[in-house]
C-alpha cells in the first residue's frame, strides 16, 4: 500500500495553540493548514528539587509574593518553619511564548485579584519548559531553593 502526503496525519503535543504565523506557514507548505484537537489537559504544579527548602503547598498568594520579588529568603514567607529561613528563593519561569509560562502568569494574575504580576528582578526567565534539568543542573546552593512551574502530567 502506498501512502500519499494527503493520507498522513502528523501529530504534535503542545501547551499552547498555534500562532497565525504557524498556521499560515503550514498552509504555505501545502499541509492544508493546522487542525487542533484537544486530546487532554493537565494542571500545572510547582516543581522543586527532591531536597528542597520550599515548604509543601505554597499558596497562590505566596507564589505571587515570590514571583514579584516580595518574598526573597524563605523566612519572608509567613509561618515558614523550614530548615533555611535565610536561604534565597530561586524562582524560575519558562521562556516567553511557552504555554506553561502563559498559564502560570494567568494563574498568578488570578491570585493577585485580577492584576497582572510584574516579575521581580530575581526571577530567572527563559527556563526550558517542563525540563527537570532546569533545577537539577543548578549549583548546590541554588538547587534546594529553586521553584518552577511544571506540567503536572510530566
mmCIF file of C-alpha atoms in Angstrom:
data_model
loop_
_atom_site.group_PDB
_atom_site.id
_atom_site.type_symbol
_atom_site.label_atom_id
_atom_site.label_comp_id
_atom_site.label_asym_id
_atom_site.label_seq_id
_atom_site.Cartn_x
_atom_site.Cartn_y
_atom_site.Cartn_z
ATOM 1 C CA UNK A 1 0.000 0.000 0.000
ATOM 2 C CA UNK A 2 1.340 3.413 -0.947
ATOM 3 C CA UNK A 3 0.589 6.368 1.301
ATOM 4 C CA UNK A 4 0.391 9.852 -0.172
ATOM 5 C CA UNK A 5 1.028 13.095 1.684
ATOM 6 C CA UNK A 6 -2.728 13.702 1.831
ATOM 7 C CA UNK A 7 -3.210 10.459 3.762
ATOM 8 C CA UNK A 8 -0.712 11.196 6.509
ATOM 9 C CA UNK A 9 -1.546 12.675 9.847
ATOM 10 C CA UNK A 10 1.199 14.349 11.825
ATOM 11 C CA UNK A 11 0.566 14.896 15.498
ATOM 12 C CA UNK A 12 2.317 17.088 17.993
ATOM 13 C CA UNK A 13 1.769 17.846 21.645
ATOM 14 C CA UNK A 14 1.719 21.487 22.612
ATOM 15 C CA UNK A 15 0.925 23.622 25.597
ATOM 16 C CA UNK A 16 -0.486 26.482 23.522
ATOM 17 C CA UNK A 17 -2.451 26.982 20.341
ATOM 18 C CA UNK A 18 -0.599 27.600 17.073
ATOM 19 C CA UNK A 19 0.011 31.215 16.133
ATOM 20 C CA UNK A 20 -1.376 32.793 12.971
ATOM 21 C CA UNK A 21 2.150 32.709 11.545
ATOM 22 C CA UNK A 22 2.428 28.955 12.203
ATOM 23 C CA UNK A 23 -0.977 28.336 10.631
ATOM 24 C CA UNK A 24 -0.045 30.387 7.559
ATOM 25 C CA UNK A 25 3.276 28.555 7.227
ATOM 26 C CA UNK A 26 1.519 25.183 7.377
ATOM 27 C CA UNK A 27 -0.859 26.332 4.647
ATOM 28 C CA UNK A 28 2.036 27.614 2.524
ATOM 29 C CA UNK A 29 3.764 24.240 2.951
ATOM 30 C CA UNK A 30 0.747 22.559 1.383
ATOM 31 C CA UNK A 31 -0.354 20.796 4.555
ATOM 32 C CA UNK A 32 -3.901 22.135 4.452
ATOM 33 C CA UNK A 33 -3.339 24.320 7.496
ATOM 34 C CA UNK A 34 -3.312 23.146 11.075
ATOM 35 C CA UNK A 35 -6.147 21.415 12.847
ATOM 36 C CA UNK A 36 -6.189 21.466 16.625
ATOM 37 C CA UNK A 37 -7.757 18.624 18.566
ATOM 38 C CA UNK A 38 -7.592 18.786 22.324
ATOM 39 C CA UNK A 39 -6.949 15.241 23.461
ATOM 40 C CA UNK A 40 -6.221 16.025 27.095
ATOM 41 C CA UNK A 41 -5.410 18.773 29.535
ATOM 42 C CA UNK A 42 -3.201 18.785 32.553
ATOM 43 C CA UNK A 43 -2.736 21.019 35.539
ATOM 44 C CA UNK A 44 0.348 22.981 36.452
ATOM 45 C CA UNK A 45 2.323 22.237 39.567
ATOM 46 C CA UNK A 46 5.279 23.985 41.148
ATOM 47 C CA UNK A 47 8.362 21.790 40.923
ATOM 48 C CA UNK A 48 11.254 21.813 43.353
ATOM 49 C CA UNK A 49 14.281 19.639 43.953
ATOM 50 C CA UNK A 50 13.846 16.365 45.839
ATOM 51 C CA UNK A 51 15.880 18.019 48.614
ATOM 52 C CA UNK A 52 14.258 21.410 48.992
ATOM 53 C CA UNK A 53 13.875 24.263 51.437
ATOM 54 C CA UNK A 54 10.491 25.119 49.903
ATOM 55 C CA UNK A 55 7.522 24.389 52.130
ATOM 56 C CA UNK A 56 4.951 21.909 50.870
ATOM 57 C CA UNK A 57 1.849 23.510 49.411
ATOM 58 C CA UNK A 58 2.746 27.112 48.624
ATOM 59 C CA UNK A 59 -0.439 29.182 48.399
ATOM 60 C CA UNK A 60 -1.367 31.301 45.401
ATOM 61 C CA UNK A 61 -0.712 34.455 47.426
ATOM 62 C CA UNK A 62 2.722 33.166 48.443
ATOM 63 C CA UNK A 63 3.585 32.389 44.819
ATOM 64 C CA UNK A 64 2.540 35.915 43.815
ATOM 65 C CA UNK A 65 4.840 37.352 46.501
ATOM 66 C CA UNK A 66 7.712 35.090 45.469
ATOM 67 C CA UNK A 67 7.416 35.895 41.761
ATOM 68 C CA UNK A 68 7.013 39.640 42.436
ATOM 69 C CA UNK A 69 10.205 39.546 44.481
ATOM 70 C CA UNK A 70 8.456 40.470 47.746
ATOM 71 C CA UNK A 71 9.473 37.204 49.422
ATOM 72 C CA UNK A 72 13.147 36.543 48.721
ATOM 73 C CA UNK A 73 14.543 34.420 51.534
ATOM 74 C CA UNK A 74 12.284 31.581 52.649
ATOM 75 C CA UNK A 75 11.975 33.230 56.056
ATOM 76 C CA UNK A 76 9.967 36.072 54.463
ATOM 77 C CA UNK A 77 7.073 33.641 53.930
ATOM 78 C CA UNK A 78 4.554 33.987 56.759
ATOM 79 C CA UNK A 79 4.808 30.962 59.041
ATOM 80 C CA UNK A 80 7.861 29.447 57.338
ATOM 81 C CA UNK A 81 9.212 26.703 59.609
ATOM 82 C CA UNK A 82 11.733 25.118 57.245
ATOM 83 C CA UNK A 83 15.420 24.461 57.757
ATOM 84 C CA UNK A 84 16.792 27.512 55.962
ATOM 85 C CA UNK A 85 14.907 30.769 56.554
ATOM 86 C CA UNK A 86 17.937 32.798 55.363
ATOM 87 C CA UNK A 87 18.299 30.895 52.067
ATOM 88 C CA UNK A 88 17.398 32.891 48.963
ATOM 89 C CA UNK A 89 14.447 31.619 46.935
ATOM 90 C CA UNK A 90 15.306 30.951 43.277
ATOM 91 C CA UNK A 91 12.049 31.462 41.342
ATOM 92 C CA UNK A 92 12.246 30.420 37.697
ATOM 93 C CA UNK A 93 9.811 30.693 34.786
ATOM 94 C CA UNK A 94 9.825 29.220 31.264
ATOM 95 C CA UNK A 95 10.691 31.129 28.122
ATOM 96 C CA UNK A 96 8.310 33.764 26.712
ATOM 97 C CA UNK A 97 5.641 32.275 24.473
ATOM 98 C CA UNK A 98 5.508 28.920 26.243
ATOM 99 C CA UNK A 99 2.076 27.688 27.221
ATOM 100 C CA UNK A 100 3.303 26.799 30.708
ATOM 101 C CA UNK A 101 4.567 30.354 31.254
ATOM 102 C CA UNK A 102 1.352 31.912 29.916
ATOM 103 C CA UNK A 103 -0.869 29.673 32.036
ATOM 104 C CA UNK A 104 1.250 30.258 35.149
ATOM 105 C CA UNK A 105 1.185 34.045 34.674
ATOM 106 C CA UNK A 106 -2.603 33.878 34.225
ATOM 107 C CA UNK A 107 -2.839 31.864 37.462
ATOM 108 C CA UNK A 108 -0.685 34.424 39.295
ATOM 109 C CA UNK A 109 -2.899 37.210 37.943
ATOM 110 C CA UNK A 110 -5.968 35.380 39.264
ATOM 111 C CA UNK A 111 -4.364 35.029 42.717
ATOM 112 C CA UNK A 112 -3.408 38.723 42.554
ATOM 113 C CA UNK A 113 -7.029 39.854 42.312
ATOM 114 C CA UNK A 114 -7.001 40.078 38.512
ATOM 115 C CA UNK A 115 -3.980 42.384 38.413
ATOM 116 C CA UNK A 116 -1.098 41.197 36.194
ATOM 117 C CA UNK A 117 2.002 40.259 38.179
ATOM 118 C CA UNK A 118 5.197 42.131 37.367
ATOM 119 C CA UNK A 119 8.010 39.625 37.758
ATOM 120 C CA UNK A 120 10.740 40.603 40.197
ATOM 121 C CA UNK A 121 14.312 41.122 39.033
ATOM 122 C CA UNK A 122 15.234 37.951 40.949
ATOM 123 C CA UNK A 123 13.106 35.689 38.717
ATOM 124 C CA UNK A 124 15.209 33.595 36.343
ATOM 125 C CA UNK A 125 13.477 33.723 32.995
ATOM 126 C CA UNK A 126 13.815 31.684 29.838
ATOM 127 C CA UNK A 127 13.987 28.275 31.511
ATOM 128 C CA UNK A 128 13.204 25.405 29.128
ATOM 129 C CA UNK A 129 9.587 24.373 29.632
ATOM 130 C CA UNK A 130 8.977 21.160 31.624
ATOM 131 C CA UNK A 131 12.660 20.231 31.762
ATOM 132 C CA UNK A 132 13.779 18.914 35.172
ATOM 133 C CA UNK A 133 17.388 19.837 34.394
ATOM 134 C CA UNK A 134 16.362 23.466 34.940
ATOM 135 C CA UNK A 135 16.634 22.591 38.639
ATOM 136 C CA UNK A 136 18.927 19.556 38.704
ATOM 137 C CA UNK A 137 21.803 21.345 36.958
ATOM 138 C CA UNK A 138 21.839 24.303 39.353
ATOM 139 C CA UNK A 139 24.717 24.748 41.768
ATOM 140 C CA UNK A 140 24.378 23.170 45.216
ATOM 141 C CA UNK A 141 23.367 26.473 46.847
ATOM 142 C CA UNK A 142 20.560 27.247 44.380
ATOM 143 C CA UNK A 143 19.110 23.781 43.712
ATOM 144 C CA UNK A 144 17.334 23.320 47.088
ATOM 145 C CA UNK A 145 15.846 26.823 46.804
ATOM 146 C CA UNK A 146 14.590 26.691 43.213
ATOM 147 C CA UNK A 147 10.946 26.501 42.162
ATOM 148 C CA UNK A 148 9.491 26.459 38.647
ATOM 149 C CA UNK A 149 6.012 25.906 37.160
ATOM 150 C CA UNK A 150 5.861 22.464 35.607
ATOM 151 C CA UNK A 151 3.333 20.315 33.798
ATOM 152 C CA UNK A 152 1.529 18.124 36.315
ATOM 153 C CA UNK A 153 1.433 15.328 33.748
ATOM 154 C CA UNK A 154 5.162 15.404 33.144
#
